[in-house]
PDB file of C-alpha atoms in Angstrom:
ATOM      1  CA  ALA A   1      53.457  24.263  33.040  1.00  0.00           C
ATOM      2  CA  GLN A   2      50.647  21.772  33.260  1.00  0.00           C
ATOM      3  CA  LYS A   3      47.511  21.995  31.200  1.00  0.00           C
ATOM      4  CA  VAL A   4      44.417  19.874  30.670  1.00  0.00           C
ATOM      5  CA  THR A   5      42.102  20.461  27.732  1.00  0.00           C
ATOM      6  CA  GLN A   6      38.586  19.136  27.455  1.00  0.00           C
ATOM      7  CA  ALA A   7      37.508  20.402  24.064  1.00  0.00           C
ATOM      8  CA  GLN A   8      33.884  19.352  24.435  1.00  0.00           C
ATOM      9  CA  THR A   9      32.065  21.897  26.558  1.00  0.00           C
ATOM     10  CA  GLU A  10      28.683  20.186  26.305  1.00  0.00           C
ATOM     11  CA  ILE A  11      27.488  16.851  24.967  1.00  0.00           C
ATOM     12  CA  SER A  12      23.897  15.728  24.681  1.00  0.00           C
ATOM     13  CA  VAL A  13      22.928  12.124  23.949  1.00  0.00           C
ATOM     14  CA  VAL A  14      19.875   9.941  24.131  1.00  0.00           C
ATOM     15  CA  GLU A  15      19.730   7.190  26.718  1.00  0.00           C
ATOM     16  CA  LYS A  16      21.526   3.953  25.719  1.00  0.00           C
ATOM     17  CA  GLU A  17      23.871   5.722  23.338  1.00  0.00           C
ATOM     18  CA  ASP A  18      27.610   5.370  23.896  1.00  0.00           C
ATOM     19  CA  VAL A  19      29.494   8.602  24.529  1.00  0.00           C
ATOM     20  CA  THR A  20      33.198   9.462  24.684  1.00  0.00           C
ATOM     21  CA  LEU A  21      34.587  12.412  26.591  1.00  0.00           C
ATOM     22  CA  ASP A  22      37.941  13.652  25.359  1.00  0.00           C
ATOM     23  CA  CYS A  23      40.862  14.781  27.482  1.00  0.00           C
ATOM     24  CA  VAL A  24      44.256  15.988  26.294  1.00  0.00           C
ATOM     25  CA  TYR A  25      47.000  16.967  28.712  1.00  0.00           C
ATOM     26  CA  GLU A  26      50.372  18.696  28.661  1.00  0.00           C
ATOM     27  CA  THR A  27      53.219  18.217  31.091  1.00  0.00           C
ATOM     28  CA  ARG A  28      56.989  17.942  31.016  1.00  0.00           C
ATOM     29  CA  ASP A  29      57.040  15.629  34.006  1.00  0.00           C
ATOM     30  CA  THR A  30      57.703  11.975  33.279  1.00  0.00           C
ATOM     31  CA  THR A  31      55.819  10.852  36.364  1.00  0.00           C
ATOM     32  CA  TYR A  32      52.270  12.053  36.675  1.00  0.00           C
ATOM     33  CA  TYR A  33      48.752  10.881  37.409  1.00  0.00           C
ATOM     34  CA  LEU A  34      45.567  11.339  35.451  1.00  0.00           C
ATOM     35  CA  PHE A  35      42.101  11.410  36.959  1.00  0.00           C
ATOM     36  CA  TRP A  36      38.476  11.626  36.012  1.00  0.00           C
ATOM     37  CA  TYR A  37      35.924  13.104  38.402  1.00  0.00           C
ATOM     38  CA  LYS A  38      32.170  13.348  38.087  1.00  0.00           C
ATOM     39  CA  GLN A  39      30.274  16.344  39.462  1.00  0.00           C
ATOM     40  CA  PRO A  40      26.504  15.792  39.599  1.00  0.00           C
ATOM     41  CA  PRO A  41      24.130  18.716  40.193  1.00  0.00           C
ATOM     42  CA  SER A  42      24.563  18.302  43.964  1.00  0.00           C
ATOM     43  CA  GLY A  43      28.090  19.692  43.522  1.00  0.00           C
ATOM     44  CA  GLU A  44      30.235  17.036  45.157  1.00  0.00           C
ATOM     45  CA  LEU A  45      33.196  15.804  43.117  1.00  0.00           C
ATOM     46  CA  VAL A  46      33.099  12.032  42.804  1.00  0.00           C
ATOM     47  CA  PHE A  47      36.302  10.162  42.028  1.00  0.00           C
ATOM     48  CA  LEU A  48      36.100   7.804  39.045  1.00  0.00           C
ATOM     49  CA  ILE A  49      39.618   6.717  38.165  1.00  0.00           C
ATOM     50  CA  ARG A  50      43.319   7.381  38.771  1.00  0.00           C
ATOM     51  CA  ARG A  51      45.978   6.272  36.294  1.00  0.00           C
ATOM     52  CA  ASN A  52      49.726   6.728  36.569  1.00  0.00           C
ATOM     53  CA  SER A  53      51.886   7.700  33.631  1.00  0.00           C
ATOM     54  CA  PHE A  54      53.621   4.327  33.436  1.00  0.00           C
ATOM     55  CA  ASP A  55      50.454   2.311  33.094  1.00  0.00           C
ATOM     56  CA  GLU A  56      48.974   2.591  29.625  1.00  0.00           C
ATOM     57  CA  GLN A  57      46.611  -0.318  29.966  1.00  0.00           C
ATOM     58  CA  ASN A  58      43.056   0.544  29.197  1.00  0.00           C
ATOM     59  CA  GLU A  59      40.592   0.030  31.995  1.00  0.00           C
ATOM     60  CA  ILE A  60      36.977  -1.010  32.106  1.00  0.00           C
ATOM     61  CA  SER A  61      34.678  -0.672  35.078  1.00  0.00           C
ATOM     62  CA  GLY A  62      31.126  -1.647  34.326  1.00  0.00           C
ATOM     63  CA  ARG A  63      29.790   0.755  31.719  1.00  0.00           C
ATOM     64  CA  TYR A  64      32.842   3.002  32.072  1.00  0.00           C
ATOM     65  CA  SER A  65      36.074   2.590  30.168  1.00  0.00           C
ATOM     66  CA  TRP A  66      39.204   4.678  29.812  1.00  0.00           C
ATOM     67  CA  ASN A  67      41.699   4.862  26.974  1.00  0.00           C
ATOM     68  CA  PHE A  68      45.128   6.227  27.910  1.00  0.00           C
ATOM     69  CA  GLN A  69      47.456   6.988  24.999  1.00  0.00           C
ATOM     70  CA  LYS A  70      50.756   8.558  25.948  1.00  0.00           C
ATOM     71  CA  SER A  71      51.721   9.053  22.296  1.00  0.00           C
ATOM     72  CA  THR A  72      48.873  11.537  21.862  1.00  0.00           C
ATOM     73  CA  SER A  73      48.757  12.721  25.520  1.00  0.00           C
ATOM     74  CA  SER A  74      45.145  11.719  25.746  1.00  0.00           C
ATOM     75  CA  PHE A  75      43.055  10.063  28.428  1.00  0.00           C
ATOM     76  CA  ASN A  76      39.564   9.602  27.030  1.00  0.00           C
ATOM     77  CA  PHE A  77      36.547   8.344  28.915  1.00  0.00           C
ATOM     78  CA  THR A  78      33.719   6.310  27.373  1.00  0.00           C
ATOM     79  CA  ILE A  79      30.335   5.591  28.885  1.00  0.00           C
ATOM     80  CA  THR A  80      28.582   2.663  27.242  1.00  0.00           C
ATOM     81  CA  ALA A  81      24.794   2.491  27.137  1.00  0.00           C
ATOM     82  CA  SER A  82      24.419   5.867  28.835  1.00  0.00           C
ATOM     83  CA  GLN A  83      21.726   6.449  31.433  1.00  0.00           C
ATOM     84  CA  VAL A  84      19.964   9.565  32.649  1.00  0.00           C
ATOM     85  CA  VAL A  85      21.848   9.300  35.966  1.00  0.00           C
ATOM     86  CA  ASP A  86      25.092   9.796  34.060  1.00  0.00           C
ATOM     87  CA  SER A  87      24.120  13.418  33.467  1.00  0.00           C
ATOM     88  CA  ALA A  88      26.771  15.516  35.177  1.00  0.00           C
ATOM     89  CA  VAL A  89      29.871  17.582  34.567  1.00  0.00           C
ATOM     90  CA  TYR A  90      32.932  15.408  34.066  1.00  0.00           C
ATOM     91  CA  PHE A  91      36.399  16.734  34.838  1.00  0.00           C
ATOM     92  CA  CYS A  92      39.692  15.327  33.684  1.00  0.00           C
ATOM     93  CA  ALA A  93      42.629  16.251  35.920  1.00  0.00           C
ATOM     94  CA  LEU A  94      46.403  15.958  35.967  1.00  0.00           C
ATOM     95  CA  GLU A  95      48.570  15.612  39.061  1.00  0.00           C
ATOM     96  CA  THR A  96      52.283  16.291  38.779  1.00  0.00           C
ATOM     97  CA  SER A  97      55.099  16.791  41.268  1.00  0.00           C
ATOM     98  CA  GLY A  98      54.211  18.688  44.410  1.00  0.00           C
ATOM     99  CA  SER A  99      50.745  17.158  44.687  1.00  0.00           C
ATOM    100  CA  ARG A 100      49.161  19.870  42.562  1.00  0.00           C
ATOM    101  CA  LEU A 101      46.069  18.839  40.652  1.00  0.00           C
ATOM    102  CA  THR A 102      45.177  20.738  37.493  1.00  0.00           C
ATOM    103  CA  PHE A 103      41.634  20.367  36.217  1.00  0.00           C
ATOM    104  CA  GLY A 104      40.295  20.679  32.713  1.00  0.00           C
ATOM    105  CA  GLU A 105      37.338  22.966  32.137  1.00  0.00           C
ATOM    106  CA  GLY A 106      34.886  20.101  32.296  1.00  0.00           C
ATOM    107  CA  THR A 107      32.357  18.573  29.920  1.00  0.00           C
ATOM    108  CA  GLN A 108      28.656  18.881  30.691  1.00  0.00           C
ATOM    109  CA  LEU A 109      27.019  15.608  29.709  1.00  0.00           C
ATOM    110  CA  THR A 110      23.258  15.502  29.361  1.00  0.00           C
ATOM    111  CA  VAL A 111      21.600  12.147  28.823  1.00  0.00           C
ATOM    112  CA  ASN A 112      18.020  12.502  27.651  1.00  0.00           C
ATOM    113  CA  PRO A 113      15.393   9.809  28.189  1.00  0.00           C
TER     114      PRO A 113
ATOM    115  CA  ASP B   1      30.493   7.646  56.801  1.00  0.00           C
ATOM    116  CA  ALA B   2      31.534  11.113  55.807  1.00  0.00           C
ATOM    117  CA  MET B   3      35.296  11.401  55.392  1.00  0.00           C
ATOM    118  CA  VAL B   4      35.653  15.064  54.486  1.00  0.00           C
ATOM    119  CA  ILE B   5      33.109  17.300  56.158  1.00  0.00           C
ATOM    120  CA  GLN B   6      32.465  20.908  55.298  1.00  0.00           C
ATOM    121  CA  ASN B   7      30.417  23.321  57.335  1.00  0.00           C
ATOM    122  CA  PRO B   8      28.252  25.075  56.607  1.00  0.00           C
ATOM    123  CA  ARG B   9      26.981  23.733  53.276  1.00  0.00           C
ATOM    124  CA  TYR B  10      25.551  27.142  52.431  1.00  0.00           C
ATOM    125  CA  GLN B  11      26.893  30.444  53.702  1.00  0.00           C
ATOM    126  CA  VAL B  12      25.522  33.902  53.056  1.00  0.00           C
ATOM    127  CA  THR B  13      27.591  36.933  53.960  1.00  0.00           C
ATOM    128  CA  GLN B  14      27.533  40.630  53.260  1.00  0.00           C
ATOM    129  CA  PHE B  15      29.958  42.487  51.089  1.00  0.00           C
ATOM    130  CA  GLY B  16      33.071  43.163  53.153  1.00  0.00           C
ATOM    131  CA  LYS B  17      32.005  41.071  56.165  1.00  0.00           C
ATOM    132  CA  PRO B  18      34.626  38.476  57.134  1.00  0.00           C
ATOM    133  CA  VAL B  19      33.591  34.868  56.804  1.00  0.00           C
ATOM    134  CA  THR B  20      35.174  31.553  57.797  1.00  0.00           C
ATOM    135  CA  LEU B  21      34.534  28.217  56.162  1.00  0.00           C
ATOM    136  CA  SER B  22      35.531  25.033  57.920  1.00  0.00           C
ATOM    137  CA  CYS B  23      36.655  21.594  56.847  1.00  0.00           C
ATOM    138  CA  SER B  24      37.401  18.484  58.835  1.00  0.00           C
ATOM    139  CA  GLN B  25      38.581  15.036  57.843  1.00  0.00           C
ATOM    140  CA  THR B  26      38.481  11.622  59.446  1.00  0.00           C
ATOM    141  CA  LEU B  27      41.105  10.131  57.138  1.00  0.00           C
ATOM    142  CA  ASN B  28      44.220  11.365  58.945  1.00  0.00           C
ATOM    143  CA  HIS B  29      45.702  12.530  55.651  1.00  0.00           C
ATOM    144  CA  ASN B  30      48.703  14.829  55.655  1.00  0.00           C
ATOM    145  CA  VAL B  31      47.636  16.939  52.715  1.00  0.00           C
ATOM    146  CA  MET B  32      44.614  19.235  52.671  1.00  0.00           C
ATOM    147  CA  TYR B  33      43.482  21.556  49.906  1.00  0.00           C
ATOM    148  CA  TRP B  34      41.116  24.443  49.349  1.00  0.00           C
ATOM    149  CA  TYR B  35      39.636  24.894  45.893  1.00  0.00           C
ATOM    150  CA  GLN B  36      37.375  27.634  44.607  1.00  0.00           C
ATOM    151  CA  GLN B  37      34.870  26.739  41.919  1.00  0.00           C
ATOM    152  CA  LYS B  38      32.811  29.413  40.204  1.00  0.00           C
ATOM    153  CA  SER B  39      29.743  28.596  38.189  1.00  0.00           C
ATOM    154  CA  SER B  40      30.470  26.536  35.050  1.00  0.00           C
ATOM    155  CA  GLN B  41      34.207  26.610  35.704  1.00  0.00           C
ATOM    156  CA  ALA B  42      36.825  24.113  36.808  1.00  0.00           C
ATOM    157  CA  PRO B  43      37.921  24.027  40.445  1.00  0.00           C
ATOM    158  CA  LYS B  44      40.844  26.350  41.042  1.00  0.00           C
ATOM    159  CA  LEU B  45      43.438  25.593  43.706  1.00  0.00           C
ATOM    160  CA  LEU B  46      43.777  28.345  46.307  1.00  0.00           C
ATOM    161  CA  PHE B  47      46.278  26.712  48.672  1.00  0.00           C
ATOM    162  CA  HIS B  48      47.281  23.439  50.201  1.00  0.00           C
ATOM    163  CA  TYR B  49      48.944  22.140  53.334  1.00  0.00           C
ATOM    164  CA  TYR B  50      51.419  19.331  53.621  1.00  0.00           C
ATOM    165  CA  ASP B  51      51.165  18.758  57.366  1.00  0.00           C
ATOM    166  CA  LYS B  52      51.652  22.293  58.683  1.00  0.00           C
ATOM    167  CA  ASP B  53      53.579  23.372  55.619  1.00  0.00           C
ATOM    168  CA  PHE B  54      51.462  26.014  53.889  1.00  0.00           C
ATOM    169  CA  ASN B  55      51.607  26.442  50.091  1.00  0.00           C
ATOM    170  CA  ASN B  56      49.900  29.421  48.551  1.00  0.00           C
ATOM    171  CA  GLU B  57      49.135  29.552  44.840  1.00  0.00           C
ATOM    172  CA  ALA B  58      50.690  32.585  43.188  1.00  0.00           C
ATOM    173  CA  ASP B  59      47.375  33.994  42.016  1.00  0.00           C
ATOM    174  CA  THR B  60      45.399  33.449  45.220  1.00  0.00           C
ATOM    175  CA  PRO B  61      44.177  36.876  46.372  1.00  0.00           C
ATOM    176  CA  ASP B  62      45.543  38.253  49.660  1.00  0.00           C
ATOM    177  CA  ASN B  63      41.948  38.425  50.821  1.00  0.00           C
ATOM    178  CA  PHE B  64      42.044  34.660  51.319  1.00  0.00           C
ATOM    179  CA  GLN B  65      43.812  33.142  54.296  1.00  0.00           C
ATOM    180  CA  SER B  66      43.932  29.663  55.730  1.00  0.00           C
ATOM    181  CA  ARG B  67      44.626  27.999  59.057  1.00  0.00           C
ATOM    182  CA  ARG B  68      45.295  24.397  59.934  1.00  0.00           C
ATOM    183  CA  PRO B  69      45.409  24.013  63.712  1.00  0.00           C
ATOM    184  CA  ASN B  70      45.760  20.228  63.566  1.00  0.00           C
ATOM    185  CA  THR B  71      45.683  17.316  61.121  1.00  0.00           C
ATOM    186  CA  SER B  72      41.907  17.053  61.142  1.00  0.00           C
ATOM    187  CA  PHE B  73      40.824  20.648  60.659  1.00  0.00           C
ATOM    188  CA  CYS B  74      41.420  23.337  58.116  1.00  0.00           C
ATOM    189  CA  PHE B  75      39.797  26.766  57.806  1.00  0.00           C
ATOM    190  CA  LEU B  76      39.381  29.209  54.965  1.00  0.00           C
ATOM    191  CA  ASP B  77      39.085  32.852  56.036  1.00  0.00           C
ATOM    192  CA  ILE B  78      37.890  35.475  53.587  1.00  0.00           C
ATOM    193  CA  ARG B  79      38.733  38.800  55.170  1.00  0.00           C
ATOM    194  CA  SER B  80      36.634  41.130  53.048  1.00  0.00           C
ATOM    195  CA  PRO B  81      34.449  39.185  50.637  1.00  0.00           C
ATOM    196  CA  GLY B  82      33.573  40.841  47.375  1.00  0.00           C
ATOM    197  CA  LEU B  83      30.816  39.926  44.956  1.00  0.00           C
ATOM    198  CA  GLY B  84      33.406  38.110  42.851  1.00  0.00           C
ATOM    199  CA  ASP B  85      34.146  35.718  45.704  1.00  0.00           C
ATOM    200  CA  ALA B  86      30.740  34.087  45.460  1.00  0.00           C
ATOM    201  CA  ALA B  87      31.514  30.488  44.573  1.00  0.00           C
ATOM    202  CA  MET B  88      31.564  26.906  45.748  1.00  0.00           C
ATOM    203  CA  TYR B  89      34.515  26.251  48.048  1.00  0.00           C
ATOM    204  CA  LEU B  90      35.755  22.700  48.052  1.00  0.00           C
ATOM    205  CA  CYS B  91      38.002  21.150  50.636  1.00  0.00           C
ATOM    206  CA  ALA B  92      39.924  17.986  49.827  1.00  0.00           C
ATOM    207  CA  THR B  93      42.443  15.637  51.379  1.00  0.00           C
ATOM    208  CA  SER B  94      44.883  13.416  49.589  1.00  0.00           C
ATOM    209  CA  ARG B  95      46.668  10.149  49.799  1.00  0.00           C
ATOM    210  CA  ASP B  96      46.506   8.297  46.482  1.00  0.00           C
ATOM    211  CA  LYS B  97      43.703  10.483  45.212  1.00  0.00           C
ATOM    212  CA  LEU B  98      41.806  13.567  46.221  1.00  0.00           C
ATOM    213  CA  TYR B  99      38.857  13.012  48.531  1.00  0.00           C
ATOM    214  CA  PHE B 100      36.539  15.986  48.212  1.00  0.00           C
ATOM    215  CA  GLY B 101      34.065  17.295  50.714  1.00  0.00           C
ATOM    216  CA  PRO B 102      30.563  18.295  49.616  1.00  0.00           C
ATOM    217  CA  GLY B 103      31.542  21.955  49.384  1.00  0.00           C
ATOM    218  CA  THR B 104      30.293  25.206  50.874  1.00  0.00           C
ATOM    219  CA  ARG B 105      28.362  27.459  48.547  1.00  0.00           C
ATOM    220  CA  LEU B 106      29.126  31.075  49.439  1.00  0.00           C
ATOM    221  CA  THR B 107      26.758  33.877  48.521  1.00  0.00           C
ATOM    222  CA  VAL B 108      27.872  37.486  48.915  1.00  0.00           C
ATOM    223  CA  LEU B 109      25.120  40.109  49.148  1.00  0.00           C
TER     224      LEU B 109
END
């Protein structure tokens, strides 16, 4: 069975602080994909990143960076110099065989001015 | 340009009154999904289509049905909505990642 755990239910930071959102996953599949999605108050799920299980290189995109560690089954997401517009719910998700995507419970990030 | 379109964005229905939510896509993707998301919870997969191949999740209530008449359109039918079915319903298509529509927020009175 597949499972995604986001242990942090809510995080609150002050603007310009760095913040890391944790994601731990479980799967027996050797081929899988990991995702992060952002859900602002409007409700639409916005794709942020997709990473396959064979690519453990860390990735940076502007203020966003992702750390994939297969040894600890983690795929953490860091926002550098956070901004108020980063306030949203962030979901980590796991896709395994059969195109099924399993979401974590989400982390509500609030960035205060 | 919108790629996954959901109509309506907000739907109000009465307890027990059938309701249909619609989704269309301009991406020509083979796979389409319906997710249910209740307040402060993760999206939960209800079913998905690979072309016309229908795949129902084991815990999707019988009250929920789906139709996919062609590649572009997919419908979610709730035969007898209960108060517990009030949620955001998200449609998505897939190639290398899921493309989500804006969702339909369903209220059941």
